[in-house]
GROMACS .gro file of C-alpha atoms in nm:
model
  446
    1MET     CA    1   0.000   0.000   0.000
    2ALA     CA    2   0.281   0.239   0.094
    3GLU     CA    3   0.425   0.205  -0.258
    4VAL     CA    4   0.097   0.314  -0.412
    5ASP     CA    5   0.089   0.614  -0.178
    6ASN     CA    6   0.440   0.715  -0.282
    7ASP     CA    7   0.342   0.683  -0.645
    8GLY     CA    8   0.036   0.898  -0.586
    9GLU     CA    9   0.243   1.153  -0.398
   10GLN     CA   10   0.500   1.158  -0.679
   11LYS     CA   11   0.227   1.221  -0.936
   12ALA     CA   12   0.091   1.503  -0.720
   13THR     CA   13   0.441   1.653  -0.689
   14ASP     CA   14   0.491   1.625  -1.066
   15LYS     CA   15   0.161   1.799  -1.121
   16ASP     CA   16   0.251   2.073  -0.873
   17ASP     CA   17   0.596   2.115  -1.027
   18LEU     CA   18   0.463   2.139  -1.381
   19GLN     CA   19   0.180   2.367  -1.268
   20VAL     CA   20   0.431   2.607  -1.105
   21LEU     CA   21   0.647   2.601  -1.419
   22LYS     CA   22   0.343   2.658  -1.642
   23GLU     CA   23   0.252   2.964  -1.435
   24LEU     CA   24   0.607   3.095  -1.475
   25VAL     CA   25   0.590   3.058  -1.855
   26ASP     CA   26   0.241   3.216  -1.864
   27ASP     CA   27   0.378   3.507  -1.658
   28LEU     CA   28   0.663   3.547  -1.906
   29TYR     CA   29   0.414   3.589  -2.195
   30SER     CA   30   0.207   3.826  -1.985
   31PHE     CA   31   0.522   4.033  -1.914
   32ARG     CA   32   0.591   4.056  -2.288
   33ASP     CA   33   0.234   4.121  -2.406
   34ARG     CA   34   0.136   4.358  -2.125
   35TYR     CA   35   0.474   4.531  -2.094
   36PHE     CA   36   0.327   4.879  -2.127
   37GLU     CA   37   0.086   4.822  -1.840
   38THR     CA   38   0.387   4.830  -1.606
   39HIS     CA   39   0.623   5.047  -1.814
   40SER     CA   40   0.588   5.378  -1.992
   41VAL     CA   41   0.622   5.413  -2.371
   42GLU     CA   42   0.957   5.586  -2.304
   43ASP     CA   43   1.087   5.242  -2.196
   44ALA     CA   44   0.996   5.087  -2.534
   45GLY     CA   45   1.364   5.071  -2.635
   46ARG     CA   46   1.434   4.844  -2.335
   47LYS     CA   47   1.145   4.605  -2.391
   48GLN     CA   48   1.327   4.345  -2.600
   49ASN     CA   49   1.616   4.331  -2.356
   50ASP     CA   50   1.384   4.313  -2.053
   51VAL     CA   51   1.188   4.027  -2.212
   52ALA     CA   52   1.515   3.843  -2.293
   53GLN     CA   53   1.621   3.875  -1.926
   54GLU     CA   54   1.287   3.740  -1.803
   55MET     CA   55   1.316   3.454  -2.053
   56ALA     CA   56   1.665   3.368  -1.921
   57LYS     CA   57   1.532   3.361  -1.560
   58THR     CA   58   1.241   3.137  -1.659
   59LEU     CA   59   1.474   2.905  -1.854
   60GLN     CA   60   1.695   2.874  -1.547
   61ARG     CA   61   1.397   2.760  -1.340
   62LEU     CA   62   1.309   2.505  -1.611
   63ASP     CA   63   1.671   2.383  -1.626
   64GLU     CA   64   1.663   2.304  -1.252
   65LYS     CA   65   1.388   2.047  -1.320
   66GLU     CA   66   1.515   1.918  -1.652
   67ASP     CA   67   1.660   1.588  -1.521
   68LEU     CA   68   1.327   1.500  -1.361
   69TYR     CA   69   1.107   1.581  -1.662
   70LYS     CA   70   1.319   1.562  -1.974
   71ASN     CA   71   1.089   1.295  -2.121
   72SER     CA   72   0.764   1.469  -2.030
   73ALA     CA   73   0.572   1.618  -2.322
   74GLN     CA   74   0.427   1.887  -2.091
   75PHE     CA   75   0.775   1.991  -1.975
   76LEU     CA   76   0.912   2.000  -2.331
   77LEU     CA   77   0.613   2.214  -2.434
   78LEU     CA   78   0.686   2.460  -2.152
   79ARG     CA   79   1.052   2.483  -2.249
   80GLY     CA   80   0.957   2.532  -2.618
   81ARG     CA   81   0.703   2.801  -2.527
   82CYS     CA   82   0.958   2.979  -2.310
   83LEU     CA   83   1.208   2.996  -2.599
   84ASN     CA   84   0.931   3.097  -2.840
   85VAL     CA   85   0.871   3.423  -2.649
   86ALA     CA   86   1.166   3.573  -2.842
   87PRO     CA   87   1.084   3.730  -3.181
   88GLU     CA   88   1.334   3.523  -3.378
   89PHE     CA   89   1.348   3.153  -3.470
   90SER     CA   90   1.508   2.920  -3.213
   91GLN     CA   91   1.650   2.581  -3.315
   92ALA     CA   92   1.627   2.466  -2.952
   93ALA     CA   93   1.257   2.559  -2.938
   94GLU     CA   94   1.188   2.366  -3.260
   95GLU     CA   95   1.360   2.056  -3.116
   96CYS     CA   96   1.173   2.070  -2.782
   97LEU     CA   97   0.836   2.119  -2.948
   98SER     CA   98   0.896   1.847  -3.211
   99ARG     CA   99   0.976   1.602  -2.930
  100ALA     CA  100   0.672   1.715  -2.729
  101VAL     CA  101   0.426   1.648  -3.013
  102LYS     CA  102   0.597   1.317  -3.092
  103LEU     CA  103   0.546   1.205  -2.732
  104GLU     CA  104   0.192   1.340  -2.717
  105PRO     CA  105   0.042   1.387  -3.066
  106GLY     CA  106  -0.279   1.538  -2.922
  107LEU     CA  107  -0.092   1.838  -2.775
  108VAL     CA  108  -0.268   2.125  -2.953
  109GLU     CA  109  -0.060   2.398  -2.789
  110GLY     CA  110   0.255   2.209  -2.890
  111TRP     CA  111   0.150   2.204  -3.256
  112ASN     CA  112   0.051   2.573  -3.249
  113THR     CA  113   0.381   2.682  -3.091
  114LEU     CA  114   0.580   2.463  -3.331
  115GLY     CA  115   0.385   2.627  -3.617
  116GLU     CA  116   0.494   2.968  -3.485
  117GLN     CA  117   0.857   2.855  -3.488
  118TYR     CA  118   0.831   2.740  -3.852
  119TRP     CA  119   0.664   3.075  -3.935
  120LYS     CA  120   0.962   3.259  -3.780
  121LYS     CA  121   1.199   3.032  -3.973
  122GLY     CA  122   1.021   3.126  -4.297
  123ASP     CA  123   0.890   2.773  -4.362
  124LEU     CA  124   0.524   2.863  -4.422
  125THR     CA  125   0.428   2.521  -4.559
  126ALA     CA  126   0.544   2.345  -4.241
  127ALA     CA  127   0.372   2.614  -4.030
  128LYS     CA  128   0.047   2.556  -4.219
  129THR     CA  129   0.074   2.179  -4.160
  130CYS     CA  130   0.114   2.233  -3.783
  131PHE     CA  131  -0.179   2.476  -3.752
  132THR     CA  132  -0.402   2.254  -3.969
  133GLY     CA  133  -0.311   1.949  -3.757
  134ALA     CA  134  -0.384   2.133  -3.431
  135GLN     CA  135  -0.712   2.258  -3.571
  136GLN     CA  136  -0.819   1.903  -3.666
  137GLN     CA  137  -0.749   1.782  -3.310
  138ASN     CA  138  -0.951   2.059  -3.154
  139LYS     CA  139  -1.108   2.370  -3.308
  140ASN     CA  140  -0.925   2.660  -3.140
  141LYS     CA  141  -0.876   3.032  -3.199
  142VAL     CA  142  -0.495   3.023  -3.214
  143SER     CA  143  -0.484   2.769  -3.499
  144LEU     CA  144  -0.765   2.947  -3.687
  145ARG     CA  145  -0.609   3.294  -3.678
  146SER     CA  146  -0.260   3.156  -3.745
  147LEU     CA  147  -0.389   2.977  -4.056
  148SER     CA  148  -0.553   3.304  -4.161
  149MET     CA  149  -0.211   3.474  -4.145
  150VAL     CA  150  -0.027   3.191  -4.323
  151LEU     CA  151  -0.274   3.193  -4.613
  152ARG     CA  152  -0.208   3.563  -4.671
  153GLN     CA  153   0.170   3.528  -4.648
  154LEU     CA  154   0.209   3.233  -4.886
  155PRO     CA  155   0.356   3.339  -5.223
  156PRO     CA  156   0.066   3.455  -5.446
  157VAL     CA  157  -0.057   3.206  -5.704
  158GLU     CA  158  -0.074   3.295  -6.074
  159ASP     CA  159  -0.445   3.224  -6.100
  160ALA     CA  160  -0.621   3.542  -5.979
  161GLN     CA  161  -0.936   3.349  -5.890
  162GLU     CA  162  -0.740   3.102  -5.676
  163GLN     CA  163  -0.566   3.391  -5.502
  164SER     CA  164  -0.890   3.570  -5.415
  165LYS     CA  165  -1.035   3.239  -5.292
  166ARG     CA  166  -0.735   3.211  -5.060
  167ILE     CA  167  -0.787   3.565  -4.925
  168LEU     CA  168  -1.157   3.496  -4.876
  169GLU     CA  169  -1.073   3.179  -4.680
  170SER     CA  170  -0.827   3.376  -4.467
  171VAL     CA  171  -1.103   3.624  -4.372
  172GLU     CA  172  -1.338   3.335  -4.291
  173LEU     CA  173  -1.078   3.168  -4.062
  174ALA     CA  174  -1.012   3.496  -3.879
  175ARG     CA  175  -1.388   3.544  -3.835
  176GLN     CA  176  -1.421   3.195  -3.686
  177ALA     CA  177  -1.136   3.271  -3.442
  178VAL     CA  178  -1.322   3.583  -3.324
  179GLN     CA  179  -1.646   3.386  -3.286
  180LEU     CA  180  -1.475   3.135  -3.056
  181ASP     CA  181  -1.371   3.415  -2.820
  182VAL     CA  182  -1.502   3.766  -2.883
  183THR     CA  183  -1.292   3.904  -2.595
  184ASP     CA  184  -0.956   3.822  -2.757
  185GLY     CA  185  -0.794   4.137  -2.898
  186THR     CA  186  -0.535   3.944  -3.103
  187SER     CA  187  -0.809   3.766  -3.299
  188TRP     CA  188  -0.983   4.098  -3.374
  189TYR     CA  189  -0.650   4.249  -3.486
  190ILE     CA  190  -0.582   3.957  -3.725
  191LEU     CA  191  -0.938   3.989  -3.861
  192GLY     CA  192  -0.858   4.357  -3.931
  193ASN     CA  193  -0.547   4.253  -4.127
  194ALA     CA  194  -0.748   3.997  -4.324
  195TYR     CA  195  -1.003   4.265  -4.421
  196ILE     CA  196  -0.723   4.498  -4.535
  197SER     CA  197  -0.577   4.224  -4.757
  198MET     CA  198  -0.919   4.163  -4.905
  199PHE     CA  199  -0.977   4.536  -4.953
  200PHE     CA  200  -0.654   4.575  -5.149
  201THR     CA  201  -0.691   4.263  -5.362
  202SER     CA  202  -1.056   4.287  -5.457
  203GLY     CA  203  -1.112   4.630  -5.606
  204GLN     CA  204  -1.109   4.832  -5.281
  205ASN     CA  205  -1.467   4.804  -5.168
  206PRO     CA  206  -1.514   5.085  -4.907
  207GLN     CA  207  -1.719   4.849  -4.691
  208LEU     CA  208  -1.411   4.626  -4.637
  209SER     CA  209  -1.205   4.927  -4.534
  210GLN     CA  210  -1.473   5.010  -4.274
  211GLN     CA  211  -1.477   4.649  -4.151
  212ALA     CA  212  -1.097   4.656  -4.108
  213LEU     CA  213  -1.114   4.979  -3.907
  214SER     CA  214  -1.399   4.840  -3.691
  215ALA     CA  215  -1.203   4.521  -3.617
  216TYR     CA  216  -0.896   4.724  -3.513
  217ALA     CA  217  -1.112   4.953  -3.297
  218GLN     CA  218  -1.266   4.648  -3.128
  219ALA     CA  219  -0.919   4.499  -3.063
  220GLU     CA  220  -0.811   4.821  -2.890
  221LYS     CA  221  -1.133   4.855  -2.695
  222ILE     CA  222  -1.131   4.510  -2.535
  223ASP     CA  223  -0.758   4.452  -2.499
  224LYS     CA  224  -0.507   4.699  -2.358
  225ALA     CA  225  -0.222   4.498  -2.510
  226SER     CA  226  -0.370   4.538  -2.861
  227SER     CA  227  -0.378   4.916  -2.828
  228MET     CA  228  -0.004   4.895  -2.760
  229ASN     CA  229   0.063   4.670  -3.062
  230PRO     CA  230   0.292   4.862  -3.304
  231ASP     CA  231   0.183   4.640  -3.597
  232LEU     CA  232  -0.181   4.739  -3.549
  233HIS     CA  233  -0.092   5.110  -3.565
  234PHE     CA  234   0.133   5.056  -3.868
  235ASN     CA  235  -0.117   4.850  -4.070
  236ARG     CA  236  -0.403   5.085  -3.994
  237ALA     CA  237  -0.183   5.382  -4.094
  238THR     CA  238  -0.123   5.214  -4.433
  239LEU     CA  239  -0.499   5.204  -4.485
  240PHE     CA  240  -0.540   5.565  -4.364
  241GLN     CA  241  -0.273   5.678  -4.610
  242TYR     CA  242  -0.453   5.506  -4.897
  243GLU     CA  243  -0.777   5.672  -4.786
  244GLU     CA  244  -0.589   6.007  -4.785
  245MET     CA  245  -0.649   6.052  -4.411
  246TYR     CA  246  -0.299   6.190  -4.373
  247SER     CA  247  -0.311   6.315  -4.011
  248SER     CA  248  -0.433   5.974  -3.890
  249ALA     CA  249  -0.172   5.794  -4.105
  250LEU     CA  250   0.113   6.006  -3.966
  251ASP     CA  251  -0.010   5.954  -3.609
  252GLY     CA  252  -0.024   5.577  -3.668
  253TYR     CA  253   0.329   5.551  -3.811
  254SER     CA  254   0.458   5.774  -3.533
  255ARG     CA  255   0.287   5.563  -3.264
  256ALA     CA  256   0.422   5.239  -3.416
  257ALA     CA  257   0.775   5.385  -3.412
  258ALA     CA  258   0.738   5.496  -3.048
  259LEU     CA  259   0.617   5.150  -2.938
  260ASP     CA  260   0.895   4.973  -3.129
  261PRO     CA  261   1.191   5.213  -3.156
  262GLY     CA  262   1.404   4.960  -3.343
  263TRP     CA  263   1.151   4.933  -3.627
  264GLU     CA  264   1.294   5.131  -3.918
  265ASP     CA  265   0.991   5.084  -4.149
  266ALA     CA  266   0.755   5.281  -3.926
  267ARG     CA  267   0.992   5.576  -3.891
  268GLU     CA  268   1.069   5.562  -4.265
  269ARG     CA  269   0.700   5.568  -4.366
  270GLU     CA  270   0.633   5.869  -4.145
  271LYS     CA  271   0.933   6.049  -4.294
  272GLN     CA  272   0.833   5.959  -4.653
  273LEU     CA  273   0.476   6.080  -4.607
  274LEU     CA  274   0.589   6.413  -4.457
  275ASN     CA  275   0.836   6.451  -4.741
  276TYR     CA  276   0.558   6.378  -4.993
  277LEU     CA  277   0.329   6.640  -4.836
  278ASP     CA  278   0.618   6.892  -4.833
  279GLN     CA  279   0.677   6.836  -5.204
  280VAL     CA  280   0.310   6.843  -5.302
  281THR     CA  281   0.235   7.168  -5.118
  282MET     CA  282   0.551   7.337  -5.249
  283LEU     CA  283   0.483   7.229  -5.611
  284ILE     CA  284   0.120   7.348  -5.597
  285GLU     CA  285   0.238   7.683  -5.465
  286ASN     CA  286   0.499   7.739  -5.736
  287LYS     CA  287   0.300   7.563  -6.014
  288GLY     CA  288   0.568   7.301  -6.065
  289LYS     CA  289   0.832   7.576  -6.102
  290VAL     CA  290   0.722   7.626  -6.464
  291LYS     CA  291   0.830   7.975  -6.577
  292ALA     CA  292   0.545   8.223  -6.643
  293ARG     CA  293   0.617   8.250  -7.013
  294ARG     CA  294   0.630   7.877  -7.069
  295LEU     CA  295   0.310   7.836  -6.868
  296ARG     CA  296   0.126   8.092  -7.084
  297ASN     CA  297   0.250   7.909  -7.396
  298MET     CA  298   0.126   7.575  -7.262
  299LEU     CA  299  -0.214   7.718  -7.169
  300SER     CA  300  -0.263   7.899  -7.501
  301SER     CA  301  -0.316   7.561  -7.670
  302LEU     CA  302  -0.574   7.454  -7.410
  303SER     CA  303  -0.923   7.450  -7.555
  304THR     CA  304  -1.249   7.262  -7.503
  305SER     CA  305  -1.165   7.044  -7.805
  306ALA     CA  306  -0.932   6.864  -7.561
  307LEU     CA  307  -1.243   6.726  -7.390
  308GLY     CA  308  -1.238   6.454  -7.656
  309PRO     CA  309  -1.490   6.179  -7.578
  310CYS     CA  310  -1.631   6.384  -7.285
  311SER     CA  311  -1.798   6.626  -7.527
  312SER     CA  312  -2.003   6.346  -7.686
  313PRO     CA  313  -2.370   6.313  -7.581
  314GLN     CA  314  -2.302   5.937  -7.556
  315PHE     CA  315  -2.021   5.979  -7.298
  316ARG     CA  316  -2.070   5.751  -6.997
  317SER     CA  317  -1.924   5.898  -6.677
  318PRO     CA  318  -1.768   5.692  -6.394
  319SER     CA  319  -2.096   5.750  -6.203
  320GLY     CA  320  -2.293   5.586  -6.486
  321ARG     CA  321  -2.440   5.916  -6.610
  322VAL     CA  322  -2.471   5.938  -6.991
  323GLY     CA  323  -2.428   6.274  -7.162
  324SER     CA  324  -2.162   6.530  -7.249
  325LEU     CA  325  -1.971   6.700  -6.966
  326GLU     CA  326  -1.937   7.075  -6.910
  327PRO     CA  327  -1.581   7.203  -6.862
  328ARG     CA  328  -1.545   7.359  -6.516
  329SER     CA  329  -1.253   7.561  -6.376
  330LEU     CA  330  -1.057   7.408  -6.086
  331SER     CA  331  -1.150   7.687  -5.846
  332ALA     CA  332  -1.522   7.637  -5.922
  333LEU     CA  333  -1.517   7.266  -5.826
  334THR     CA  334  -1.693   7.183  -5.502
  335HIS     CA  335  -1.571   6.936  -5.239
  336GLY     CA  336  -1.677   6.578  -5.301
  337HIS     CA  337  -1.822   6.446  -5.627
  338ASN     CA  338  -1.868   6.697  -5.912
  339GLY     CA  339  -2.135   6.541  -6.135
  340GLY     CA  340  -2.190   6.645  -6.498
  341VAL     CA  341  -1.865   6.843  -6.525
  342ALA     CA  342  -1.503   6.786  -6.624
  343ALA     CA  343  -1.178   6.946  -6.504
  344LEU     CA  344  -0.934   7.034  -6.781
  345GLY     CA  345  -0.572   7.142  -6.757
  346LYS     CA  346  -0.207   7.108  -6.844
  347VAL     CA  347   0.037   6.891  -6.646
  348VAL     CA  348   0.304   7.105  -6.473
  349PHE     CA  349   0.471   6.848  -6.248
  350SER     CA  350   0.463   6.480  -6.157
  351LEU     CA  351   0.594   6.296  -5.854
  352ALA     CA  352   0.718   5.942  -5.827
  353SER     CA  353   0.776   5.944  -5.451
  354GLU     CA  354   0.924   5.648  -5.266
  355GLY     CA  355   0.666   5.412  -5.123
  356ARG     CA  356   0.400   5.605  -5.312
  357MET     CA  357   0.047   5.473  -5.324
  358ALA     CA  358  -0.063   5.703  -5.604
  359PHE     CA  359   0.086   5.849  -5.919
  360THR     CA  360   0.077   6.219  -5.832
  361PHE     CA  361   0.076   6.508  -6.076
  362GLY     CA  362  -0.013   6.876  -6.078
  363MET     CA  363  -0.228   7.045  -6.339
  364VAL     CA  364  -0.299   7.410  -6.415
  365ASP     CA  365  -0.621   7.527  -6.582
  366SER     CA  366  -0.677   7.830  -6.807
  367ASP     CA  367  -0.723   8.054  -6.498
  368GLU     CA  368  -0.372   7.945  -6.389
  369THR     CA  369  -0.515   7.767  -6.081
  370CYS     CA  370  -0.299   7.470  -5.983
  371SER     CA  371  -0.438   7.149  -5.831
  372VAL     CA  372  -0.276   6.820  -5.738
  373VAL     CA  373  -0.419   6.495  -5.877
  374MET     CA  374  -0.362   6.154  -5.715
  375VAL     CA  375  -0.420   5.855  -5.943
  376TYR     CA  376  -0.448   5.511  -5.781
  377ASN     CA  377  -0.396   5.159  -5.920
  378THR     CA  378  -0.161   5.270  -6.198
  379ALA     CA  379   0.067   5.021  -6.372
  380ASP     CA  380   0.437   5.100  -6.318
  381SER     CA  381   0.469   5.193  -6.684
  382TRP     CA  382   0.186   5.451  -6.675
  383GLY     CA  383   0.239   5.823  -6.627
  384VAL     CA  384   0.176   6.171  -6.769
  385LEU     CA  385   0.436   6.419  -6.891
  386ILE     CA  386   0.474   6.791  -6.833
  387GLY     CA  387   0.275   6.966  -7.105
  388ASP     CA  388   0.018   6.684  -7.147
  389THR     CA  389  -0.348   6.789  -7.155
  390VAL     CA  390  -0.556   6.599  -6.899
  391VAL     CA  391  -0.933   6.583  -6.860
  392ILE     CA  392  -1.084   6.446  -6.539
  393PRO     CA  393  -1.451   6.349  -6.580
  394GLU     CA  394  -1.667   6.419  -6.272
  395PRO     CA  395  -1.372   6.495  -6.043
  396GLN     CA  396  -1.370   6.391  -5.678
  397VAL     CA  397  -1.228   6.684  -5.479
  398LYS     CA  398  -1.089   6.666  -5.128
  399ARG     CA  399  -0.969   6.937  -4.891
  400HIS     CA  400  -0.675   6.840  -4.670
  401SER     CA  401  -0.592   7.009  -4.345
  402VAL     CA  402  -0.307   6.813  -4.190
  403THR     CA  403  -0.123   6.884  -3.865
  404HIS     CA  404   0.152   6.658  -3.734
  405LYS     CA  405   0.412   6.743  -3.472
  406ASP     CA  406   0.541   7.087  -3.579
  407LYS     CA  407   0.417   7.072  -3.940
  408SER     CA  408   0.089   7.172  -4.100
  409TYR     CA  409  -0.044   7.146  -4.455
  410ASP     CA  410  -0.353   7.284  -4.620
  411PHE     CA  411  -0.437   7.200  -4.983
  412ARG     CA  412  -0.702   7.061  -5.218
  413SER     CA  413  -0.657   6.752  -5.432
  414ILE     CA  414  -0.846   6.546  -5.688
  415ARG     CA  415  -0.863   6.171  -5.634
  416VAL     CA  416  -0.882   5.936  -5.936
  417ASP     CA  417  -0.925   5.567  -5.851
  418SER     CA  418  -0.788   5.436  -6.182
  419PRO     CA  419  -0.596   5.582  -6.479
  420LEU     CA  420  -0.872   5.439  -6.702
  421LEU     CA  421  -1.096   5.723  -6.585
  422LEU     CA  422  -0.870   5.992  -6.738
  423ILE     CA  423  -0.856   6.143  -7.088
  424VAL     CA  424  -0.494   6.230  -7.177
  425ASN     CA  425  -0.425   6.439  -7.491
  426GLY     CA  426  -0.781   6.366  -7.611
  427LYS     CA  427  -0.747   5.986  -7.570
  428ARG     CA  428  -0.885   5.730  -7.329
  429GLN     CA  429  -0.622   5.519  -7.149
  430VAL     CA  430  -0.558   5.157  -7.247
  431MET     CA  431  -0.638   4.865  -7.016
  432LYS     CA  432  -0.274   4.798  -6.933
  433SER     CA  433  -0.246   5.145  -6.771
  434GLN     CA  434  -0.414   4.994  -6.467
  435SER     CA  435  -0.220   4.769  -6.230
  436ALA     CA  436  -0.309   4.406  -6.283
  437ALA     CA  437  -0.408   4.278  -5.940
  438PHE     CA  438  -0.546   4.620  -5.847
  439VAL     CA  439  -0.290   4.656  -5.572
  440THR     CA  440   0.021   4.515  -5.416
  441TYR     CA  441   0.035   4.679  -5.075
  442LYS     CA  442  -0.041   4.440  -4.797
  443PRO     CA  443  -0.006   4.497  -4.426
  444GLN     CA  444   0.365   4.478  -4.357
  445SER     CA  445   0.328   4.294  -4.037
  446GLU     CA  446   0.120   4.045  -3.845
   0.00000   0.00000   0.00000
């Protein structure tokens, strides 16, 4: 009888030991994910180092018990999870986790963490296999949202229909993860990313952009850690920039850089966007630096005959309206959609800025008013030249008032969602002027 008691006691001790170690590893993740609940944003530069120190302490505690538990799947999982807290791939973590799932094939958390290691290693196929396997054992939010991410990161397939099917599936998986636990901020954040991918690959339906922003807002509302996630701020800023919400975009890039000071991309995007706004406002002001005499020469050849197809009673506008369009001066355009009219002018500058989302050019009308035009979804080979005559049917006008740190900008612009909507030198633009997939930007980060 005594032997049985000892055995029972040993099992209880094992359970206690492993429970204590599990709490230590859980605390380590909590320290990483909730770092800014105990530290200020000024400490962001120390975060990685602080997490590494906590990881080393936790590993030491695990090492003390290694001889006792080195063949326990639960112990190997804890050691693998501890090493996985670091942002980079760890060979030791992969080995621990592979052994854990070999010993206990039903270990869902083991498969999920091993999938994360393969993801960090860049082996997306192996990662997908792990998450799919875990998901088949037991439907869980971590596998679902991880699969959603993997599907979006796999190299795009040639077949456009296959690719959009994959993006659709990735949104569906992220939705299912949210449904399993509506209080998990990470799942909401990944759903936001999935909506952004879908927005950019399927013709930019404004409803998808709204759904992405709602998912991000929900992540921040229910989870303090999500509101401190630099990737969320960065990805949302990318969407804001596309939507020409420049103040919000700059704030997002700036916040991402503050939360992760080592992240060059965030700082670079903020700098590029400010530089772009500097250039645009300066070029509008000096009309592309075109000398007065040359400008008068250019404008002398501007006449309503340049309206080309827009002057035909059969002309179909982007809004679906059929009928000829009235030329309207740039200063007479109202904010928003200008139905039944066309803007007409000469190109005085164009900008191919780094990381640009739009082909940007300036045009001057016969009153010598200068306006900036942003054309989206252009093929790399498409552009307009200084001196070209451009007609914009039913222009969409926006007023920008941007303030960021010590800078402020105030200007009007015309947004054109595709080069196919423009008439250049009296001609419509050919199909190949538009970018094929209708967009290549995807959230930089998960």
